[in-house]
Short mmCIF file of C-alpha atoms and ligand atoms in Angstrom, two decimals:
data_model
loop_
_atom_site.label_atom_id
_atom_site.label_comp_id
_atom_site.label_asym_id
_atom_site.label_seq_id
_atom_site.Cartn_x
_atom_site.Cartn_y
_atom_site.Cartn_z
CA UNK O 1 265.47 -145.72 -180.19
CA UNK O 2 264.52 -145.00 -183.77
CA UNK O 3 267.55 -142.80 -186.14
CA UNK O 4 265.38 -141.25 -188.68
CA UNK O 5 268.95 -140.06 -189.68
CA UNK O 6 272.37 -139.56 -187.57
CA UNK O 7 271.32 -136.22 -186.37
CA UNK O 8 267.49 -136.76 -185.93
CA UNK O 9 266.47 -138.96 -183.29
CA UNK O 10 263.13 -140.23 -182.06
CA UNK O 11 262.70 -139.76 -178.51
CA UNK O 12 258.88 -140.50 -178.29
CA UNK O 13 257.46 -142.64 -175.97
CA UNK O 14 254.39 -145.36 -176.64
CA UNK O 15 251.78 -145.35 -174.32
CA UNK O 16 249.95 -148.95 -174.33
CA UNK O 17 247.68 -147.99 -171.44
CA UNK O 18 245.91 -145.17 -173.16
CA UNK O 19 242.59 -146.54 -173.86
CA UNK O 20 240.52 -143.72 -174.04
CA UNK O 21 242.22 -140.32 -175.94
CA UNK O 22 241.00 -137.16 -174.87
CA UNK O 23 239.11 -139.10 -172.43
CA UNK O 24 237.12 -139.94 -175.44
CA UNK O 25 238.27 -141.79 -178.64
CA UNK O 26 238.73 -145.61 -177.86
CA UNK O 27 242.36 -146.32 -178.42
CA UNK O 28 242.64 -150.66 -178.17
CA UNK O 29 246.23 -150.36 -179.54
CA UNK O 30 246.75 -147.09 -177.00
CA UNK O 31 248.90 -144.08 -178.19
CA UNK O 32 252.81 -142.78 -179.07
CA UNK O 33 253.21 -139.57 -177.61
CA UNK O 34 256.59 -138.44 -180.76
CA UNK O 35 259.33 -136.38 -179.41
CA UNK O 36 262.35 -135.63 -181.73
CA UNK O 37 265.62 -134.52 -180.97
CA UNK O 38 268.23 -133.16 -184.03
CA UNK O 39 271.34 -133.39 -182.93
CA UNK O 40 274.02 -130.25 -184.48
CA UNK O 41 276.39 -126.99 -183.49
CA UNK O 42 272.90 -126.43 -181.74
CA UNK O 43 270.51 -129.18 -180.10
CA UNK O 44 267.12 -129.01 -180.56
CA UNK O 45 264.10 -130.93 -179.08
CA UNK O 46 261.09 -131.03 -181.17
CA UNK O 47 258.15 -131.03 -178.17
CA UNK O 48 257.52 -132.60 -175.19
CA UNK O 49 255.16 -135.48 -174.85
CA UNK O 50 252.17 -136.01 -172.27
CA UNK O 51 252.86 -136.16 -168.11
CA UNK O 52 251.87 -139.94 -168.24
CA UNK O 53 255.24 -140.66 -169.91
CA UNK O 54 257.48 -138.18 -168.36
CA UNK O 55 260.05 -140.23 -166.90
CA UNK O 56 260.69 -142.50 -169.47
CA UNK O 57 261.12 -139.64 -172.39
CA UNK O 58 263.26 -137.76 -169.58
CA UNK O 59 265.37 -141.12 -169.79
CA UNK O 60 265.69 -141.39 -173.91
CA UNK O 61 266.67 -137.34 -173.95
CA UNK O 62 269.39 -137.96 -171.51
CA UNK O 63 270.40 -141.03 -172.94
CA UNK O 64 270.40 -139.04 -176.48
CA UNK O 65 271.75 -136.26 -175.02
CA UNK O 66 274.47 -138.08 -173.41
CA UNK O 67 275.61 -135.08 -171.15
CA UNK O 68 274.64 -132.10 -173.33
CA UNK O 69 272.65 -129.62 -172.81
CA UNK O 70 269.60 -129.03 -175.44
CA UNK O 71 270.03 -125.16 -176.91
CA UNK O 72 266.26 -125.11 -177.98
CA UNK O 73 262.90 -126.86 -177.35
CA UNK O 74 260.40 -126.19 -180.41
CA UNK O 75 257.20 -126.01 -179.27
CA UNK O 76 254.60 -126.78 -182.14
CA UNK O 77 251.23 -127.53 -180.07
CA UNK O 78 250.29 -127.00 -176.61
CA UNK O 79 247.74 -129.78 -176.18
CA UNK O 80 248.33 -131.48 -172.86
CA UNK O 81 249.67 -134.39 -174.34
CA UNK O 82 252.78 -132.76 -176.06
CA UNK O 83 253.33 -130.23 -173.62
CA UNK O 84 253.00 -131.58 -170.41
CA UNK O 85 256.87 -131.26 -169.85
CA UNK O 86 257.83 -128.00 -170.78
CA UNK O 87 257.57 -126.97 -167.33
CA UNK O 88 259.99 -130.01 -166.48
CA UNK O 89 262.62 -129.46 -169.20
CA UNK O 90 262.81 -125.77 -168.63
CA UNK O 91 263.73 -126.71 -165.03
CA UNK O 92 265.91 -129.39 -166.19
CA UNK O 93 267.82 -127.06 -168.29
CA UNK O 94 267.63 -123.10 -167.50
CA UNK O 95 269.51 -122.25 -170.19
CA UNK O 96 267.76 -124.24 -172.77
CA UNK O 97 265.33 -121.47 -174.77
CA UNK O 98 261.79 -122.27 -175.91
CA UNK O 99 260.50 -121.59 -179.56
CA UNK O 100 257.37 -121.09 -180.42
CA UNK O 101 254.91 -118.36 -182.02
CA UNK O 102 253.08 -115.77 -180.59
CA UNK O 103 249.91 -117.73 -179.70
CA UNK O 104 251.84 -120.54 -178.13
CA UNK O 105 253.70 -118.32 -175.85
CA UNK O 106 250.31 -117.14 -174.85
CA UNK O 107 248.70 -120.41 -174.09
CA UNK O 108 252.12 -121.92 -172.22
CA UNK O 109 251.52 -118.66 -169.63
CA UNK O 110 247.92 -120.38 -168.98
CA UNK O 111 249.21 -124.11 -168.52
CA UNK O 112 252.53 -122.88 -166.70
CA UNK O 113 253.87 -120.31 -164.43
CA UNK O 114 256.63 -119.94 -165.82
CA UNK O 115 258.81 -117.02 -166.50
CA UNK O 116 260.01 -116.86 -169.81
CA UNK O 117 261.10 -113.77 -170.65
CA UNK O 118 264.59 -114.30 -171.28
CA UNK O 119 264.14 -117.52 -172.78
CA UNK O 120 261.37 -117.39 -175.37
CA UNK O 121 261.92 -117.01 -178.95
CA UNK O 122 259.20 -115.57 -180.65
CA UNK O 123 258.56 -117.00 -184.45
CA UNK O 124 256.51 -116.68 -187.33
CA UNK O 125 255.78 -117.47 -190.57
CA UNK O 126 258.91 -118.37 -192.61
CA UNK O 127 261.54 -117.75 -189.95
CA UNK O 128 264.25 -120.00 -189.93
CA UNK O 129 266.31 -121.52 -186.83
CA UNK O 130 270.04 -122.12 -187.65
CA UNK O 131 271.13 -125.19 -185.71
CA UNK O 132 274.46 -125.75 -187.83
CA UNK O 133 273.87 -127.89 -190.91
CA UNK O 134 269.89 -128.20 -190.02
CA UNK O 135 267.66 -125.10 -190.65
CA UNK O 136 264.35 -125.16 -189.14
CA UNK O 137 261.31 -123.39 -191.08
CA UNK O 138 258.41 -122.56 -189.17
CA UNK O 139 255.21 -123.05 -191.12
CA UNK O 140 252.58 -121.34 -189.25
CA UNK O 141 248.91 -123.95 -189.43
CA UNK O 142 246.47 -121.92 -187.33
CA UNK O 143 243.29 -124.30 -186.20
CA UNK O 144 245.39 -127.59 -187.18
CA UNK O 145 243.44 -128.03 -185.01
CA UNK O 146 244.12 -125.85 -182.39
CA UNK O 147 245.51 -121.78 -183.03
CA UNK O 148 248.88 -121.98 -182.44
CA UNK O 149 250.33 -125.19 -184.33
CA UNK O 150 252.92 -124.28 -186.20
CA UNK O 151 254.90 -126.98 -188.50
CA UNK O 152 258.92 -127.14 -188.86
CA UNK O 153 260.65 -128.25 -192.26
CA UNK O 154 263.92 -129.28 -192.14
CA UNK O 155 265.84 -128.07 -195.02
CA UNK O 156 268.78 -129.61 -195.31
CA UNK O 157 267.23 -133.81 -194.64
CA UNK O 158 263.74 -132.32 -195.98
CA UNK O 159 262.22 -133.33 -192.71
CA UNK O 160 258.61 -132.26 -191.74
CA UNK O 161 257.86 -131.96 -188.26
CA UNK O 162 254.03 -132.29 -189.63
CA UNK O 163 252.13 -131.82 -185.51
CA UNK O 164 249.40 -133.73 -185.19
CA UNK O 165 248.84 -133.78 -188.92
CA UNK O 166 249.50 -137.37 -190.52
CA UNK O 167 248.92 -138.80 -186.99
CA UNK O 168 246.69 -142.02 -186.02
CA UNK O 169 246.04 -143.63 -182.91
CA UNK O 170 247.77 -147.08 -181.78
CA UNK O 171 251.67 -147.14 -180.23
CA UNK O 172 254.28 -147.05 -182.80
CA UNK O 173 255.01 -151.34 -181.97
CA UNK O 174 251.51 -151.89 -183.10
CA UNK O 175 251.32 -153.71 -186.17
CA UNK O 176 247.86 -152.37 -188.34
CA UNK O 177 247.17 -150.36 -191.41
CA UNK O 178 247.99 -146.57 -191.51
CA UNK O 179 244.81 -145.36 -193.34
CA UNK O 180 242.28 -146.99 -190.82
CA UNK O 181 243.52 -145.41 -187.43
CA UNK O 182 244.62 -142.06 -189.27
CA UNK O 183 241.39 -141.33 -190.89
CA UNK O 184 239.44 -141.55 -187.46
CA UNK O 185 242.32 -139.68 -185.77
CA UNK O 186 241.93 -136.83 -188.73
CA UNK O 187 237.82 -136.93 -188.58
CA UNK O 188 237.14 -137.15 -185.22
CA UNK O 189 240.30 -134.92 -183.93
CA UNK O 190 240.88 -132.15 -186.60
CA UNK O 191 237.94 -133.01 -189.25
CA UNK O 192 236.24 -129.65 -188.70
CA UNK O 193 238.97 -127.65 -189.80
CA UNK O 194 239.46 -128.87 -193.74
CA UNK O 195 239.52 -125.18 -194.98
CA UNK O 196 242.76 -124.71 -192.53
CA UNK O 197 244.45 -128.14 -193.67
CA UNK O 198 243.70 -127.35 -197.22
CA UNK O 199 245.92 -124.08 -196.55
CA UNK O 200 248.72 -125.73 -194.72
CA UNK O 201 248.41 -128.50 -197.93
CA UNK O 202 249.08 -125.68 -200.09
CA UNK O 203 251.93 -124.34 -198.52
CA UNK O 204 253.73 -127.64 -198.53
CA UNK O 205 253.15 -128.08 -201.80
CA UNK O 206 256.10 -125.56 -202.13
CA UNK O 207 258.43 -128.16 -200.52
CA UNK O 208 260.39 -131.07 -201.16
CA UNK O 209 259.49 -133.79 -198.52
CA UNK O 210 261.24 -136.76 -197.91
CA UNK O 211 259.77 -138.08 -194.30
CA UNK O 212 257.39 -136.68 -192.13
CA UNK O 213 257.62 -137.00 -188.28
CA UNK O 214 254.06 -136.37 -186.64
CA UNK O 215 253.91 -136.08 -183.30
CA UNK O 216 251.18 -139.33 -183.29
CA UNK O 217 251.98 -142.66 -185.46
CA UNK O 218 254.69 -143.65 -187.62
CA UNK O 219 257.38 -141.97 -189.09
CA UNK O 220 256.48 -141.60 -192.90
CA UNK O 221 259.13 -142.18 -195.66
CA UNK O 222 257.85 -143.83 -198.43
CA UNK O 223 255.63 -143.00 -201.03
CA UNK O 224 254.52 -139.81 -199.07
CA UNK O 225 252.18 -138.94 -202.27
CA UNK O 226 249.59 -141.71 -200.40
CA UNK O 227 249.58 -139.58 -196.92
CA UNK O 228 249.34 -136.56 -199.10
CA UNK O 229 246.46 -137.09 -201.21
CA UNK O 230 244.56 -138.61 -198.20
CA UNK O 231 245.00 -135.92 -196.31
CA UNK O 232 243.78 -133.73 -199.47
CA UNK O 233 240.59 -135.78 -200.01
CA UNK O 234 239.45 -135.91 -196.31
CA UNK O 235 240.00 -131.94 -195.75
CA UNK O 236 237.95 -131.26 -199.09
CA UNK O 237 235.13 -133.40 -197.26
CA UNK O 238 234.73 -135.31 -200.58
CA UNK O 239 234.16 -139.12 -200.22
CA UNK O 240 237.15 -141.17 -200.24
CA UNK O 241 234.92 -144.38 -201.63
CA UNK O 242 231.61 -145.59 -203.13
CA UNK O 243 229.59 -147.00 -200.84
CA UNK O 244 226.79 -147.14 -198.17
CA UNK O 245 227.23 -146.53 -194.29
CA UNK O 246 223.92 -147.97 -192.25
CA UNK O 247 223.87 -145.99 -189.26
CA UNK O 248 220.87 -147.86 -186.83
CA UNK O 249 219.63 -146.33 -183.26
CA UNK O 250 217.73 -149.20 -181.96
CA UNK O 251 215.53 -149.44 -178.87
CA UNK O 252 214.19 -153.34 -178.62
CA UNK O 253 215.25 -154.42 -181.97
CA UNK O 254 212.95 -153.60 -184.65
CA UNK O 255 215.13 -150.87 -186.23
CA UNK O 256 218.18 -152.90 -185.90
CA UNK O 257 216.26 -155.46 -187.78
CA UNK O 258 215.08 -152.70 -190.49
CA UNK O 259 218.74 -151.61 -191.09
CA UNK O 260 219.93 -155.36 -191.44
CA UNK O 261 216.89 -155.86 -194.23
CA UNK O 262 218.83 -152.22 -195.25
CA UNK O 263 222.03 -154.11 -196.09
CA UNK O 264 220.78 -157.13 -197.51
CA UNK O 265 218.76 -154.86 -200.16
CA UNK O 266 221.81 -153.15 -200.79
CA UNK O 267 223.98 -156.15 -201.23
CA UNK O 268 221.06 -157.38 -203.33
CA UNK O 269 221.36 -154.04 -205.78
CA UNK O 270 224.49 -154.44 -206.01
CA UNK O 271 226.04 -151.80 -203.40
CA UNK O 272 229.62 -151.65 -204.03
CA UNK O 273 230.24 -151.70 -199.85
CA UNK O 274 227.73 -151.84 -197.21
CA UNK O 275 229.11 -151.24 -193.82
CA UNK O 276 226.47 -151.34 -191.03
CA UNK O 277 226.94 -149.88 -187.72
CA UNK O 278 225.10 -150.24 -184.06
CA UNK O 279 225.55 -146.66 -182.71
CA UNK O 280 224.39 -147.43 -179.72
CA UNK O 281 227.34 -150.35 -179.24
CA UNK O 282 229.81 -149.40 -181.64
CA UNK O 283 232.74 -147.51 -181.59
CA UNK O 284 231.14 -143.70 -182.29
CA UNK O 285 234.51 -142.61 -183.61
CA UNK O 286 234.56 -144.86 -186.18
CA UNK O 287 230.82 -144.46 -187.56
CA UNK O 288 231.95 -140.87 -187.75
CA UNK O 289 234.99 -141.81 -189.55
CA UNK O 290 232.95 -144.27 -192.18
CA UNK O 291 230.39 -141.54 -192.34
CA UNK O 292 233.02 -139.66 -194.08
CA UNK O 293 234.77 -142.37 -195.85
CA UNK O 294 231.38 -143.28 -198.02
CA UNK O 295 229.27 -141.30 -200.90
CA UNK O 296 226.08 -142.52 -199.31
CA UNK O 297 224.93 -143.15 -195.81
CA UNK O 298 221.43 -144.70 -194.62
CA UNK O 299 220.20 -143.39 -190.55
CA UNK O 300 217.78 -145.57 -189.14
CA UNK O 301 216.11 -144.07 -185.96
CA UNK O 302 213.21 -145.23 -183.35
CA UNK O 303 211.48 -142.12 -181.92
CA UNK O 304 212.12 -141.52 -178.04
CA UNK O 305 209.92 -139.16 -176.38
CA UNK O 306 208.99 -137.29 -179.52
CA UNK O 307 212.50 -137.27 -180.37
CA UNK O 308 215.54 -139.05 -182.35
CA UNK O 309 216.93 -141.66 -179.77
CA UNK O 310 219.81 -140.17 -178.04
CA UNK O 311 223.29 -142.30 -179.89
CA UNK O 312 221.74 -141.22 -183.44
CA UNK O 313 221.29 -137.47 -181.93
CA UNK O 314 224.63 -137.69 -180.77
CA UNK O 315 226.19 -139.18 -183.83
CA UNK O 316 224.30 -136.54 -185.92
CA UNK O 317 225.61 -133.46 -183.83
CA UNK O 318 229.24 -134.70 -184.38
CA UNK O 319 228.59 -134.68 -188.14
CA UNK O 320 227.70 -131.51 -187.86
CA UNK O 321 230.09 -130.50 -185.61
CA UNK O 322 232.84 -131.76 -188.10
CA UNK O 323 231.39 -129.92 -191.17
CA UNK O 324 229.85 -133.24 -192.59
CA UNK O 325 228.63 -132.15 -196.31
CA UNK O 326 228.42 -133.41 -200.04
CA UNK O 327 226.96 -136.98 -199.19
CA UNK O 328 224.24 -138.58 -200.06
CA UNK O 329 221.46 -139.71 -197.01
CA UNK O 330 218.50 -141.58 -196.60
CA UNK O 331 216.12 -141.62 -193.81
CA UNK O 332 214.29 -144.57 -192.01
CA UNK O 333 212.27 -143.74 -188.76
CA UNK O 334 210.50 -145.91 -186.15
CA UNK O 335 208.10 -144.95 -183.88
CA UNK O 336 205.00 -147.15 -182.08
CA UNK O 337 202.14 -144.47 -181.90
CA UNK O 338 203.91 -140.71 -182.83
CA UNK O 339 207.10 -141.70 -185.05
CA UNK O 340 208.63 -138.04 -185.15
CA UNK O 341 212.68 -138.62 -185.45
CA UNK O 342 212.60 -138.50 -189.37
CA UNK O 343 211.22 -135.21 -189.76
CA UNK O 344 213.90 -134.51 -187.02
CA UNK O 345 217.04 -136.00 -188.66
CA UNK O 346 215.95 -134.46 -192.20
CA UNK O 347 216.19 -130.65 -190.41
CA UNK O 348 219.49 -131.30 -189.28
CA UNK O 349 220.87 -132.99 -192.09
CA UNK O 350 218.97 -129.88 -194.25
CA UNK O 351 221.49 -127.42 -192.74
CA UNK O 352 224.75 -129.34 -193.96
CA UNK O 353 226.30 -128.49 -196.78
CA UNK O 354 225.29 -130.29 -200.20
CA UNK O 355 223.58 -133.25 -198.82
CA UNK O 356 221.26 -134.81 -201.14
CA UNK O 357 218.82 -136.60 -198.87
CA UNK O 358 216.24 -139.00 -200.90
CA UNK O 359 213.10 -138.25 -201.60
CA UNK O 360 211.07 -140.94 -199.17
CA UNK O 361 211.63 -140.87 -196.02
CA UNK O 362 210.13 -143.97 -194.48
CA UNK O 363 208.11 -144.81 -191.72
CA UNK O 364 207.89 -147.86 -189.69
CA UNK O 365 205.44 -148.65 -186.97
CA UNK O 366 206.92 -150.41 -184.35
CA UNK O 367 207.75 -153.78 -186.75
CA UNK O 368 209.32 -154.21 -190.56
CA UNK O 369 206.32 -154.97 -192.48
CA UNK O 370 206.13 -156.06 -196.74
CA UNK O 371 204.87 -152.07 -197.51
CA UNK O 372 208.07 -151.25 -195.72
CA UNK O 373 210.15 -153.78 -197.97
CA UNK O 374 209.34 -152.79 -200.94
CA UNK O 375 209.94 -149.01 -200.00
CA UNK O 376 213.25 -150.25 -198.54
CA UNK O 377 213.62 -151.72 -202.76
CA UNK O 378 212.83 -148.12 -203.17
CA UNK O 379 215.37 -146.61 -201.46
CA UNK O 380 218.09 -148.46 -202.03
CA UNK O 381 217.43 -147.89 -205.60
CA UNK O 382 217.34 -144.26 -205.47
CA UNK O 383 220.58 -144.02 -203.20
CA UNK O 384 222.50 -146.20 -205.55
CA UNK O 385 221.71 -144.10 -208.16
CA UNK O 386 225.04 -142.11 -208.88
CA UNK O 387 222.75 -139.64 -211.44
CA UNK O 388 221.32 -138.67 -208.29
CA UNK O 389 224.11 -137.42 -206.79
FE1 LIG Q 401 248.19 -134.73 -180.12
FE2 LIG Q 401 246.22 -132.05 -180.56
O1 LIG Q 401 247.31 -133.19 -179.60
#
């Protein structure tokens, strides 16, 4: 079991079946589901983690444990897969009280019948818990991403107990780069809410942090800045690099072959990075997460009954969905005898947020011809043109 310190212990438990999170997000390196205990005059667990894991985080509390009994369990997000077991560990320990806020109390009465009344303790913003030596700080973060996640700073080892925030997919054994997995984990899972992680940002700015526990991913405790400013860029929705995202909806081929001509262009002109993406093979979660890494993007469409073919209308309402703004876009559509999902794609990108779409949209019938090229030239010209932006 990982010591962040003598008192603070991981208790968390990987889960390397998890491959689909939130029955949705493809997870090939699965999941860690972080529990924390801090061990002092008073014991306190720091959430539970989700029912697929109970018995083996039952087993590393005990063993941590080692015959006491936990005063408090802090309670900072209800989603299934950190609460699962508060049902459990209240029955495991009836004398053990449960802090949370206001809004969490409310949502454990709709996952649980349970009766807390004499062992709830009701928190808000600034409150402190006095375990001994360690003083918890509760640091309310309303729609991180869901209303009643709350964050706990540990004053005296200037822990934060950061939620889901600085999370990523992929077990803690799993050997890959941080940025990667977190970014899709922050843009697909919490990317709508940027206004409410800019607040919590500025309330932590306030503190001095020396390692963050998040309840997904790695314990962080070096050169936190990095996590930080990440974390600042993606919830001000401005682009984290230069460079051009190809997002292609292909029926037969044709536009597949258009958006491949796309990147070649691009590569031609000199496009710092030209990432291309199949959205009708690969991983959605991570064309959303490139769609917000990159300045420019390029969506390449056919038409399917009179409309944009279903993975690019899907990819296009999550953008939405998750606030997608201040990019760059150009438009390619396909279409054999009505092409139509152009005009389509330009209304909804016309109700984000300071997006600059360019000027031509263009048209292909059915196959790539040299007219097309040359617009292509066009294009890619006009999108690589930072004045433009
Ligand atoms: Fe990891 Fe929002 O649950």
């Amino acid at each position: 079991m990982n010591k962040i310190s003598e008192s603070i212990i991981y208790v968390g438990v990987d889960d390397k079946e998890m491959n689909l999170f939130e029955n949705q997000y493809n997870t090939p390196n699965g999941i860690s589901y972080n529990s924390y205990v801090i061990l002092d005059e008073k014991v306190a667990i720091m959430d539970t983690v989700d029912k697929r894991k109970t018995s083996d985080w039952m087993k590393n509390i005990e063993k941590i444990l080692d015959g006491k009994e936990p005063d408090y369990l802090v309670v900072s997000h209800m989603e299934s897969d950190h609460s699962d077991n508060i049902a459990n560990l209240v029955a495991k320990y009836p004398n053990m009280k449960v802090v949370g806020n206001l809004q969490t109390f409310k949502m454990i009465a709709q996952f649980f019948d349970l009766d807390l009344k004499e062992k709830s303790i009701i928190v808000k913003e600034g409150d402190v818990l006095d375990l001994g030596i360690h003083k918890l700080h509760f640091i309310m973060a309303p729609m991180v991403h869901w209303p009643e996640v709350m964050l706990s700073y540990e004053e005296s080892e200037k822990v934060l107990f950061s939620a889901d925030g600085f999370g990523k997919f992929g077990t803690l054994d799993t050997q890959e780069d941080w940025t990667c997995e977190a970014r899709r984990y922050y843009f697909n899972i919490v990317g709508k809410y940027g206004t409410n992680v800019q607040c919590v940002l500025k309330k932590l700015s306030n503190l001095e942090v020396k390692t963050i526990c998040p309840l997904h991913g790695p314990i962080l405790s070096e050169n936190l800045e990095y996590y930080i400013n990440k974390y600042d860029i993606w919830s001000r929705y401005i682009p984290e690099d230069d460079g051009v995202l190809i997002a292609y909806a292909s029926i037969h081929g044709n536009t597949e072959n258009v958006a491949k001509k796309m990147a070649e262009i691009l590569n031609q002109k000199g496009a710092k990075k030209v990432v291309i993406t199949d959205l009708a093979k690969d991983d959605m979660a991570e064309a959303i997460e490139d769609a917000f890494r990159y300045d420019k993007m390029i969506v390449a469409s056919s038409t399917y009954n009179m409309e944009i073919f279903p993975c690019m209308e899907q990819f296009l309402n999550h953008l939405k969905g998750k606030n997608y703004q201040n990019r760059k876009v150009g438009i390619i559509e396909n279409g054999s005898w009505a092409p139509n999902s152009g005009k389509l794609m330009k209304e909804i990108f016309e109700k984000m947020k300071n997006i600059t779409i360019c000027k031509d949209l263009i048209t292909i019938k059915s196959t790539m011809k040299e007219n097309n090229i040359i617009q292509m030239e066009k294009l890619a010209d006009e999108i690589l043109d930072k004045e433009c932006l």
